[in-house]
CSV table of C-alpha atoms and ligand atoms in Angstrom, one decimal:
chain,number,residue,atom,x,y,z
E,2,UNK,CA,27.0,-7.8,-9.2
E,3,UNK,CA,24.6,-10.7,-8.3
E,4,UNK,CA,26.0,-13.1,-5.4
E,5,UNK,CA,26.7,-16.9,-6.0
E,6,UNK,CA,23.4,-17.3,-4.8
E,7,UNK,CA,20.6,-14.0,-5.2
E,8,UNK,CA,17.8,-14.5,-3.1
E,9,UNK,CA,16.6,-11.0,-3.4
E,10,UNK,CA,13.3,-11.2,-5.2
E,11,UNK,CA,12.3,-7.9,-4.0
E,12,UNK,CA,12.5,-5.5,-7.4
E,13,UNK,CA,14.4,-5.3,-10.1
E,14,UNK,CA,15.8,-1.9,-8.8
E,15,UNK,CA,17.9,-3.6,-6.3
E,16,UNK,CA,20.5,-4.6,-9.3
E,17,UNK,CA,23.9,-3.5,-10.1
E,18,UNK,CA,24.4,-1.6,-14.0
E,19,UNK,CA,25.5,-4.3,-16.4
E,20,UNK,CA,29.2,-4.2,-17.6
E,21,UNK,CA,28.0,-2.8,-20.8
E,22,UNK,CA,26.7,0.2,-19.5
E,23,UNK,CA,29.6,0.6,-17.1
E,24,UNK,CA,32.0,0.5,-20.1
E,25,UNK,CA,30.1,2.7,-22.0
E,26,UNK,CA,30.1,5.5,-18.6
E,27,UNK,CA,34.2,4.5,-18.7
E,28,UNK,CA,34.8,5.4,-22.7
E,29,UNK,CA,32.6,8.6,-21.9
E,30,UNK,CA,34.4,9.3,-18.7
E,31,UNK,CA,37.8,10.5,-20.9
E,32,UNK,CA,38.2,14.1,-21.8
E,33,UNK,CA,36.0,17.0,-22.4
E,34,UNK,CA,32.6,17.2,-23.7
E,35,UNK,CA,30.6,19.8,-23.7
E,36,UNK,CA,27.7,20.2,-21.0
E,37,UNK,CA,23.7,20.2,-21.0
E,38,UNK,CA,23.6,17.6,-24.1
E,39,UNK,CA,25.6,19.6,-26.4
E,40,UNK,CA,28.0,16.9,-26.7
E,41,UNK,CA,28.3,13.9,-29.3
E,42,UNK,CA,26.8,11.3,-27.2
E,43,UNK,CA,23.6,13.1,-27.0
E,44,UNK,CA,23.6,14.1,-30.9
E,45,UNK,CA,24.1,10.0,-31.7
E,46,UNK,CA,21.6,9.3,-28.9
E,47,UNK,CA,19.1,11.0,-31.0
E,48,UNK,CA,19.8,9.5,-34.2
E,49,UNK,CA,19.6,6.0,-32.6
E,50,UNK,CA,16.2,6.4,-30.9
E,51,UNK,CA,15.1,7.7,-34.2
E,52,UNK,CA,16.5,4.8,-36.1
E,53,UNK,CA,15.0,1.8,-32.9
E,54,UNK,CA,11.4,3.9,-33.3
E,55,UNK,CA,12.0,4.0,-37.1
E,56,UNK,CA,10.8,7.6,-37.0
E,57,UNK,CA,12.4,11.1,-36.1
E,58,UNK,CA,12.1,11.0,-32.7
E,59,UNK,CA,13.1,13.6,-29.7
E,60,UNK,CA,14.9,11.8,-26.9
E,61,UNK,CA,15.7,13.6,-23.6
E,62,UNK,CA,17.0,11.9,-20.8
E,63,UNK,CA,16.6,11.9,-17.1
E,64,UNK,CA,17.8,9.9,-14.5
E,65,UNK,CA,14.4,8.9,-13.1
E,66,UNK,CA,11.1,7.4,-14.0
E,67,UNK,CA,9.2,9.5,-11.9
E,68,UNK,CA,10.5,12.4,-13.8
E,69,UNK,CA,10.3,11.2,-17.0
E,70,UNK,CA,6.5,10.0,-16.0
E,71,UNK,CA,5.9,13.7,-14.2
E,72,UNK,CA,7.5,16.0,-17.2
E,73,UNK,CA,5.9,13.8,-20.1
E,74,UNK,CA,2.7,14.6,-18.2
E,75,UNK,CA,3.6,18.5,-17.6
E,76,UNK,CA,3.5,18.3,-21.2
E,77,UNK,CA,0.5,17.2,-21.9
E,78,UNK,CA,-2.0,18.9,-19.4
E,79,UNK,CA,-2.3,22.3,-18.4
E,80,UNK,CA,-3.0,23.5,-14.5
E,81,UNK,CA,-6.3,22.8,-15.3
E,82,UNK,CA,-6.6,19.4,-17.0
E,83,UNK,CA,-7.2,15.8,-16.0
E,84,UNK,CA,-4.9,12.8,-16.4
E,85,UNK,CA,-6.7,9.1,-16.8
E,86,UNK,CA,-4.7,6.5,-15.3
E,87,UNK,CA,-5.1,3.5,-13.9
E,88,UNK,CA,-6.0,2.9,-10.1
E,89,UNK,CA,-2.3,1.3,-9.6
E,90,UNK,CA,-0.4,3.2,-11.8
E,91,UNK,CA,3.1,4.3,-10.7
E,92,UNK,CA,2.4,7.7,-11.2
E,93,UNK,CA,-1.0,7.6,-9.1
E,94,UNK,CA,0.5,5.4,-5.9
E,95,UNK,CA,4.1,6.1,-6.2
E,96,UNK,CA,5.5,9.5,-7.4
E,97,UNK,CA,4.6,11.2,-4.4
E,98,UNK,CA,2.3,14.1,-6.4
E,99,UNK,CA,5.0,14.6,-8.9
E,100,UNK,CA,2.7,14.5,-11.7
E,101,UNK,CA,0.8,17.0,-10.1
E,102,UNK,CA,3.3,19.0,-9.3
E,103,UNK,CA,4.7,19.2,-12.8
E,104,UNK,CA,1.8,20.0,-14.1
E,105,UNK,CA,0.8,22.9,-11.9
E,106,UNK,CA,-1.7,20.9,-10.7
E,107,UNK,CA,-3.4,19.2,-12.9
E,108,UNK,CA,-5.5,16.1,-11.4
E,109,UNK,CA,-5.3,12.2,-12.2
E,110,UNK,CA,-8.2,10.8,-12.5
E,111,UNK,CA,-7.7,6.8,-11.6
E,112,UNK,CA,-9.9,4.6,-13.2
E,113,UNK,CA,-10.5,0.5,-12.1
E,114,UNK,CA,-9.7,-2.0,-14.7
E,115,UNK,CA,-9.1,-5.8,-14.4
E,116,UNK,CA,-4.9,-7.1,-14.3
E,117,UNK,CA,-3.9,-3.5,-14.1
E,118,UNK,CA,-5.3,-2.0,-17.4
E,119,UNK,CA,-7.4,0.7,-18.4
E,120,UNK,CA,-10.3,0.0,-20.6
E,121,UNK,CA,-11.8,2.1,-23.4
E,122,UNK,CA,-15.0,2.1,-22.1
E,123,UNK,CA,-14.2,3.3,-18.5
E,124,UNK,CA,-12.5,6.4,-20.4
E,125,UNK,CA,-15.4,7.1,-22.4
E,126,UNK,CA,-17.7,6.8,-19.6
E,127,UNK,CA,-15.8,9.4,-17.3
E,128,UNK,CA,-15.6,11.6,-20.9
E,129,UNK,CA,-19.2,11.6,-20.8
E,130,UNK,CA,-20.0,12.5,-16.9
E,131,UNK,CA,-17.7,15.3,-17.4
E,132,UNK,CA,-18.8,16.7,-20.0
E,133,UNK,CA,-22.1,17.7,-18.3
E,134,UNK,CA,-19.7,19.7,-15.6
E,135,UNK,CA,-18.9,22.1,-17.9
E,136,UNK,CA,-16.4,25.3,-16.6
E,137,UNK,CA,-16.6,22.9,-12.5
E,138,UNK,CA,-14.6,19.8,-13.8
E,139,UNK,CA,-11.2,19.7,-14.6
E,140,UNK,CA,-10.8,19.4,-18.0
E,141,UNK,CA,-9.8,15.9,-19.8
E,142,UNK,CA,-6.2,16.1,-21.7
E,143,UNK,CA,-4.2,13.0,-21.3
E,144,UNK,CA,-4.5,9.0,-21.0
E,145,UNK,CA,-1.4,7.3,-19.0
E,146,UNK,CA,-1.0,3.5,-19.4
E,147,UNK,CA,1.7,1.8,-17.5
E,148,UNK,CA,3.3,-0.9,-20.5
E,149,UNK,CA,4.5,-3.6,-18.7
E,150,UNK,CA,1.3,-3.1,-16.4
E,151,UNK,CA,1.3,-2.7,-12.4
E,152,UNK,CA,0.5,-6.3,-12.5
E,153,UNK,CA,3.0,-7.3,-14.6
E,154,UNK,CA,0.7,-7.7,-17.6
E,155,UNK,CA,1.5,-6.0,-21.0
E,156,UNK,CA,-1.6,-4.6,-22.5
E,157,UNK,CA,-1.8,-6.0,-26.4
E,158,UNK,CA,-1.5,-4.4,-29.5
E,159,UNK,CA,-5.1,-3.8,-30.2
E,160,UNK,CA,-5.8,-3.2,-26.5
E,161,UNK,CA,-3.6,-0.2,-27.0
E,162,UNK,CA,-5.1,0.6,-30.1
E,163,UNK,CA,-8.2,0.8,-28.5
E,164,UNK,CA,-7.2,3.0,-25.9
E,165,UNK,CA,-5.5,5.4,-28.3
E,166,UNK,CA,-8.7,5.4,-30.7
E,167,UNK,CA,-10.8,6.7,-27.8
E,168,UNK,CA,-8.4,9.2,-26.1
E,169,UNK,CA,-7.6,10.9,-30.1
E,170,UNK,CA,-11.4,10.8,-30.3
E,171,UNK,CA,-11.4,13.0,-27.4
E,172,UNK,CA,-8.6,15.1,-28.1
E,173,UNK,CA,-6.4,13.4,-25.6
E,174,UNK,CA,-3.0,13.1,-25.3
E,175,UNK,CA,-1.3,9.1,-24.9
E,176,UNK,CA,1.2,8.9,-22.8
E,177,UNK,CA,2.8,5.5,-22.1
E,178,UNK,CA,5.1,4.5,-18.4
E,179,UNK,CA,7.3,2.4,-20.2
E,180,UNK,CA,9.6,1.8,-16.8
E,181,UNK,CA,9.4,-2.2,-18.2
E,182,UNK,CA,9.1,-1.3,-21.9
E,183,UNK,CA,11.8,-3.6,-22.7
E,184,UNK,CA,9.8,-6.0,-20.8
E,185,UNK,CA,6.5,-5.6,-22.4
E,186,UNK,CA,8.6,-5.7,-26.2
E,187,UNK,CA,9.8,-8.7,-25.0
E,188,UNK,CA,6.6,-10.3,-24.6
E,189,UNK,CA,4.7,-8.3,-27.4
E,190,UNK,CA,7.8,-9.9,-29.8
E,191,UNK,CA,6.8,-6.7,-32.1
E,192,UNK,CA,9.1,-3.8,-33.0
E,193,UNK,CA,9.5,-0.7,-31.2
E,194,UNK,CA,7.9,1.1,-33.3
E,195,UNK,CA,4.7,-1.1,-33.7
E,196,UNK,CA,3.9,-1.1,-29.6
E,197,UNK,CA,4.1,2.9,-29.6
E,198,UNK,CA,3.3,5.5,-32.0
E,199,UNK,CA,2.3,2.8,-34.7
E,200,UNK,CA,-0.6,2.5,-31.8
E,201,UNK,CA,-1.3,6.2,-31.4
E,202,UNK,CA,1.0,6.6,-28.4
E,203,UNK,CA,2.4,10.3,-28.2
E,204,UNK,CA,4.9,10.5,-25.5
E,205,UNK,CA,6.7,7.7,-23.5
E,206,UNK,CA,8.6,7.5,-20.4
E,207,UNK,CA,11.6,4.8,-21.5
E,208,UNK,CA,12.7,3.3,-18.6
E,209,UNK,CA,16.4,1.6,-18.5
E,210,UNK,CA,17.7,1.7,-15.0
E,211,UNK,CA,15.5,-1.5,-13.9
E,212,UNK,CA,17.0,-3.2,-17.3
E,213,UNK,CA,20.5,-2.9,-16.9
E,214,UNK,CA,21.5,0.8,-17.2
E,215,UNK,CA,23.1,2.7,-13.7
E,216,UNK,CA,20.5,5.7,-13.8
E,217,UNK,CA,19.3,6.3,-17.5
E,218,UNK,CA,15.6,6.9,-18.1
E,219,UNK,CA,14.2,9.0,-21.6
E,220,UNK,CA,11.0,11.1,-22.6
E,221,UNK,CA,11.0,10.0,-26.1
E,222,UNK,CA,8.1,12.4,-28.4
E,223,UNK,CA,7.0,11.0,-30.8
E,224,UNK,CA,5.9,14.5,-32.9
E,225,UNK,CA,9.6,16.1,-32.2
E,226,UNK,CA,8.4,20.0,-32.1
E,227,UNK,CA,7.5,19.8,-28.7
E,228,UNK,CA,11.1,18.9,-27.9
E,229,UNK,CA,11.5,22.7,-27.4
E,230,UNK,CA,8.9,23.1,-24.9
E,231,UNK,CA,10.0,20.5,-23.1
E,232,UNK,CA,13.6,21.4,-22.8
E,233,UNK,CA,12.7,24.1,-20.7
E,234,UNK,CA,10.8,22.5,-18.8
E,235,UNK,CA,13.5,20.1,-18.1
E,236,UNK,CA,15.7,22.5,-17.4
E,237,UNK,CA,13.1,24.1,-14.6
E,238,UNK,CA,12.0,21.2,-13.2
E,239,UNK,CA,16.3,20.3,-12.5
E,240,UNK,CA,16.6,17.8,-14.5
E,241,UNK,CA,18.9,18.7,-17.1
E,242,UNK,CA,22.3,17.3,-15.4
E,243,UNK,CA,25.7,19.2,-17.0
E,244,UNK,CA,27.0,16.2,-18.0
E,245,UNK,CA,24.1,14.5,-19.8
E,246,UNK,CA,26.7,13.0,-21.8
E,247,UNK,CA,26.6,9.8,-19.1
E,248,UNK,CA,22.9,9.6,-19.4
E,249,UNK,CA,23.5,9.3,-23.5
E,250,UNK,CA,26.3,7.4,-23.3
E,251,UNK,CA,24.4,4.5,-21.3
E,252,UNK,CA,21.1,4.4,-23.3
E,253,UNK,CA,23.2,4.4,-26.5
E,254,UNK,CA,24.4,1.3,-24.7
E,255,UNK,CA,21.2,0.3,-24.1
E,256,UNK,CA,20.4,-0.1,-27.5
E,257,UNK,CA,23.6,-1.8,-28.5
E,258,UNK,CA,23.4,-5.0,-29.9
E,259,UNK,CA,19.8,-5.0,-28.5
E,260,UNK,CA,21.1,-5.0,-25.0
E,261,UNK,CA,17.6,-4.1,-23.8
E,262,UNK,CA,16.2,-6.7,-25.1
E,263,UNK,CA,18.2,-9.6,-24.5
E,264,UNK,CA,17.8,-8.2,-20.8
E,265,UNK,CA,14.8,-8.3,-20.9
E,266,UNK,CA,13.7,-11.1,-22.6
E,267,UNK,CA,15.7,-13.0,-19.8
E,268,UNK,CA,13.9,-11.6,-17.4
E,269,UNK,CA,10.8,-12.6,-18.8
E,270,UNK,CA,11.8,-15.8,-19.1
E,271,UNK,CA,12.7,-16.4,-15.4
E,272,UNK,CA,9.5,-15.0,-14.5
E,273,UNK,CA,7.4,-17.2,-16.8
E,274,UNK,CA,9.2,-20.1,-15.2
E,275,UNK,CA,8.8,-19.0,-11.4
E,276,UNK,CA,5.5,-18.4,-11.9
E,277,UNK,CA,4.8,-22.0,-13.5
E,278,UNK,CA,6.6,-23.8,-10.7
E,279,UNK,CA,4.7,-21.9,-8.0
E,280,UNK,CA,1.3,-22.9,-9.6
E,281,UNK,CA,2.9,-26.5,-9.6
E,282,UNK,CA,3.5,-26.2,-6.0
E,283,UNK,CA,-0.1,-25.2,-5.2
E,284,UNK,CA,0.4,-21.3,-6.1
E,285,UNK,CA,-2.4,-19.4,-7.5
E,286,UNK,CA,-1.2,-16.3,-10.3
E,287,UNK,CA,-3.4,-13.1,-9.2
E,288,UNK,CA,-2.3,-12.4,-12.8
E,289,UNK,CA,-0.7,-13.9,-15.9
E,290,UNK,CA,2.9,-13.4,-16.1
E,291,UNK,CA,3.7,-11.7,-18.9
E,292,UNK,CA,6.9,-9.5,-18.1
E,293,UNK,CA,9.2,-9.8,-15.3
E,294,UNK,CA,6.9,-9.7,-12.2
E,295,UNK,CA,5.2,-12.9,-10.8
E,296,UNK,CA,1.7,-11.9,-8.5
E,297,UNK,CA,1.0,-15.4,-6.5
E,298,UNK,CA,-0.9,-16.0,-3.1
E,299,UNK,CA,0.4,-19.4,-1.1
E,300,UNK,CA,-0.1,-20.9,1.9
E,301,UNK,CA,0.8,-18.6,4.8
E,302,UNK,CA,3.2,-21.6,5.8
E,303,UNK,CA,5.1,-21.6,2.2
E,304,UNK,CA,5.6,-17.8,2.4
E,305,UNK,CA,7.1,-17.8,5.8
E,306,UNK,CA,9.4,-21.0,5.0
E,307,UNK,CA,11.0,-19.0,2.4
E,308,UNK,CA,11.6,-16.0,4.2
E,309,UNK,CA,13.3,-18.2,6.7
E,310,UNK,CA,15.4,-19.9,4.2
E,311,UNK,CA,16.8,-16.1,3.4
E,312,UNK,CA,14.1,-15.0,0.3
E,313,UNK,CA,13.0,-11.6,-0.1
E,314,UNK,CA,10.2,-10.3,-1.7
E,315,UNK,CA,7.6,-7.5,-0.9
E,316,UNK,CA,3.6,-8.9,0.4
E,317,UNK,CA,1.1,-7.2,-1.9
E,318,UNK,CA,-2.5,-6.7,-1.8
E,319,UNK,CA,-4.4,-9.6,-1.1
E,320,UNK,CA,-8.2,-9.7,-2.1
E,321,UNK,CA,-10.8,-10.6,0.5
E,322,UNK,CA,-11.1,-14.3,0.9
E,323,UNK,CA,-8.1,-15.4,-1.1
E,324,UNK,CA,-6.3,-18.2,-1.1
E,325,UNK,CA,-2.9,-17.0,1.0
E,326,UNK,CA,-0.9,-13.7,1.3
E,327,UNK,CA,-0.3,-12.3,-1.8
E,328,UNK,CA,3.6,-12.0,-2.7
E,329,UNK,CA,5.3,-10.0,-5.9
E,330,UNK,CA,8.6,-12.1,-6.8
E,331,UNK,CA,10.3,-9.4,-9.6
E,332,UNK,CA,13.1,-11.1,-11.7
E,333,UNK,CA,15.6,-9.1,-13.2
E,334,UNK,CA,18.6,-9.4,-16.1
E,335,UNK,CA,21.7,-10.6,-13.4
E,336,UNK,CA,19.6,-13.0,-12.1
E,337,UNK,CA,20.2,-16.9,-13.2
E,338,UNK,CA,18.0,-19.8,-13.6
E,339,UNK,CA,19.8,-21.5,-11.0
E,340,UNK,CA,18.7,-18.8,-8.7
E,341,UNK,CA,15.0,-19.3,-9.8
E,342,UNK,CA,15.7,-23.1,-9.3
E,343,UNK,CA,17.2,-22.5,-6.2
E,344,UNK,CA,13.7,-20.7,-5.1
E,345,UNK,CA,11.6,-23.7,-6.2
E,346,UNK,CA,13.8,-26.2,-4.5
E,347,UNK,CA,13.7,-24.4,-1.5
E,348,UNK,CA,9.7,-24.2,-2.0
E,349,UNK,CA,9.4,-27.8,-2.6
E,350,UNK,CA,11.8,-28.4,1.0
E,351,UNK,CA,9.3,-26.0,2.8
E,352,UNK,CA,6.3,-28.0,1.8
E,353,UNK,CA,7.5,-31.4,2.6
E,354,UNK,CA,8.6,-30.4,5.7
O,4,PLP,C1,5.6,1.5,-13.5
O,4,PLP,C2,6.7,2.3,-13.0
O,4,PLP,N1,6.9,3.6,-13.5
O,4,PLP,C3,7.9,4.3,-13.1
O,4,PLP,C4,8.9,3.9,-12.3
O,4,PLP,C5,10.1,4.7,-12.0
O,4,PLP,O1,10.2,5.2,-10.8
O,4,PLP,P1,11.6,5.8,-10.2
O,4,PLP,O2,11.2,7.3,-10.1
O,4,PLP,O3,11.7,5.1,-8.9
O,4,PLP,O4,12.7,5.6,-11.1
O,4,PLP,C6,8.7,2.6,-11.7
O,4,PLP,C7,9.7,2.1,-10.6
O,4,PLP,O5,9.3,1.4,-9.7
O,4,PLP,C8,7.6,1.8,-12.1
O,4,PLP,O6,7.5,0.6,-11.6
């Protein structure tokens, strides 16, 4: 999948499926199964998520995050209700309305916070405006956090805990974007089970495509008896593919022999070291690394050398009177440390030159 040498730095969607999951598509590809998740993928599928959460869980595949982001959200809020998110959050600058649209309309509300999280307090304060707006305001009924963050952060265990405390407090649903779960696991070092409903979490979008998998995402509910509901809303929205049995057969995959993890803790671990050799060559982190995405600003001169020795990456938002463009450098489970070596080396020739 990855070249002798990958020089895309660009996402961690611009990577093959790993051999795992294509093997697992290739012993699912040979005769029938029965359609629309009737089939004996999907029945293990559910057993396995239930065993990884350590809890009965409902597990429904789709093959995008922004589904899984906009139906887990349908769920949650009526036409009428508001969504808090974060001001960067996927489902706020990069799902095109779908939220919205899922929902029948209901409106996200975007909230600052500093290194891409949401903070108890900036829920509580919005609680409080709107509930002097009576029968005019749309009407509070979720909390989405993005776990890893926008900025590549992973909010911690009691940060999550106090998130959950105030959104129960108000009768508000939890909803976590887990499109870098693995990731954030990685870092938290914690099971499953303890970064999510052990938290208060009620829904999350799992995310696996980014991690390894060829198109495999999951709603995973954590109180099961809304697996109905949601099933029909799958179906409606068209994302209930005929043969779901290839979207089971690659998250069961996922889970194998902690695939996901071992991803992703690779990942991580490229990151962590990008990130410290940019600092070392005069780099400054807009944010801590702490999954698989490295936020740095550098010299105008550094970032144009490495685009000219072939590197790709996207330029990001770069505060007023910073230090140098902004850059996001994603890593990603195909990618070696030579290739992150190969980065710094090629860093190190820019600046001497
Ligand atoms: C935080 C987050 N959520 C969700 C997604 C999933 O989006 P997609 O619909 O492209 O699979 C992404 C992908 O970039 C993401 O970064």
């Amino acid at each position: 999948v990855s070249g002798p040498s990958r020089k895309n730095f660009t996402s961690d969607n611009v990577t093959g499926a790993a051999a795992e999951i294509l093997a697992a598509l290739a012993a699912a590809n040979s005769g029938t199964a029965a359609g629309y998740g009737a089939d004996e993928w999907s029945a293990r599928l559910t057993g396995r998520a239930s065993e990884v959460f350590e809890r009965k869980v409902a597990i429904l595949p789709v093959t995008t995050g922004t589904a899984a982001n906009a139906l887990a959200l349908g769920l949650l809020a009526p036409a009428h209700g508001a969504i808090y998110c974060h001001e960067t959050a996927h489902v706020m600058t990069d799902e095109c309305g779908a939220p919205e649209f899922y929902s029948g309309g209901a409106k996200l509300l975007c909230l600052p916070g500093a290194a891409g999280k949401l903070s108890p307090g900036s829920i509580a304060t919005s609680m409080a405006f709107i509930g002097t707006m009576g029968v005019h305001h749309v009407q509070p009924a979720a909390v989405t956090i993005s776990q890893a963050t926008e900025w590549g952060t992973v909010y911690s265990l009691a940060e999550v805990d106090a998130l959950a405390r105030v959104a129960h407090e108000h009768r508000l649903a939890v909803h976590m974007d887990g499109a870098r779960f693995a990731n954030a696991l990685a870092h938290l070092g914690c099971s499953p089970a303890e970064a999510t409903w052990k938290r208060g979490i009620d829904v999350l979008s799992l995310g696996a495509t980014k991690n390894g998998a060829l198109a495999a995402e999951a709603i995973v509910l954590f109180d099961p008896s809304r697996a109905a509901e949601l099933a029909f809303r799958r179906k409606r929205g068209g994302h209930l593919w005929s043969k779901l049995r290839f979207l089971s057969a690659q998250l069961l995959a996922y889970f194998e022999d902690e695939l996901w993890l071992r991803h992703a803790r690779h990942a991580n671990a490229l990151a962590a070291r990008l990130g410290k050799g940019l600092v070392e060559l005069g780099g400054r982190l807009q944010a801590p690394v702490e999954a698989n995405e490295v936020f740095v600003s550098l010299p105008e001169a550094l970032v144009a050398g490495l685009r000219a020795a072939g590197y790709e990456f996207y330029d990001w938002i770069s505060p007023p009177g910073g230090s140098g463009p902004v850059i996001r450098l994603v890593t990603a489970y195909d990618m070696q440390r030579a290739d992150v070596n190969a980065l710094l080396d090629a860093a190190r020739t820019v600046r001497r030159d």
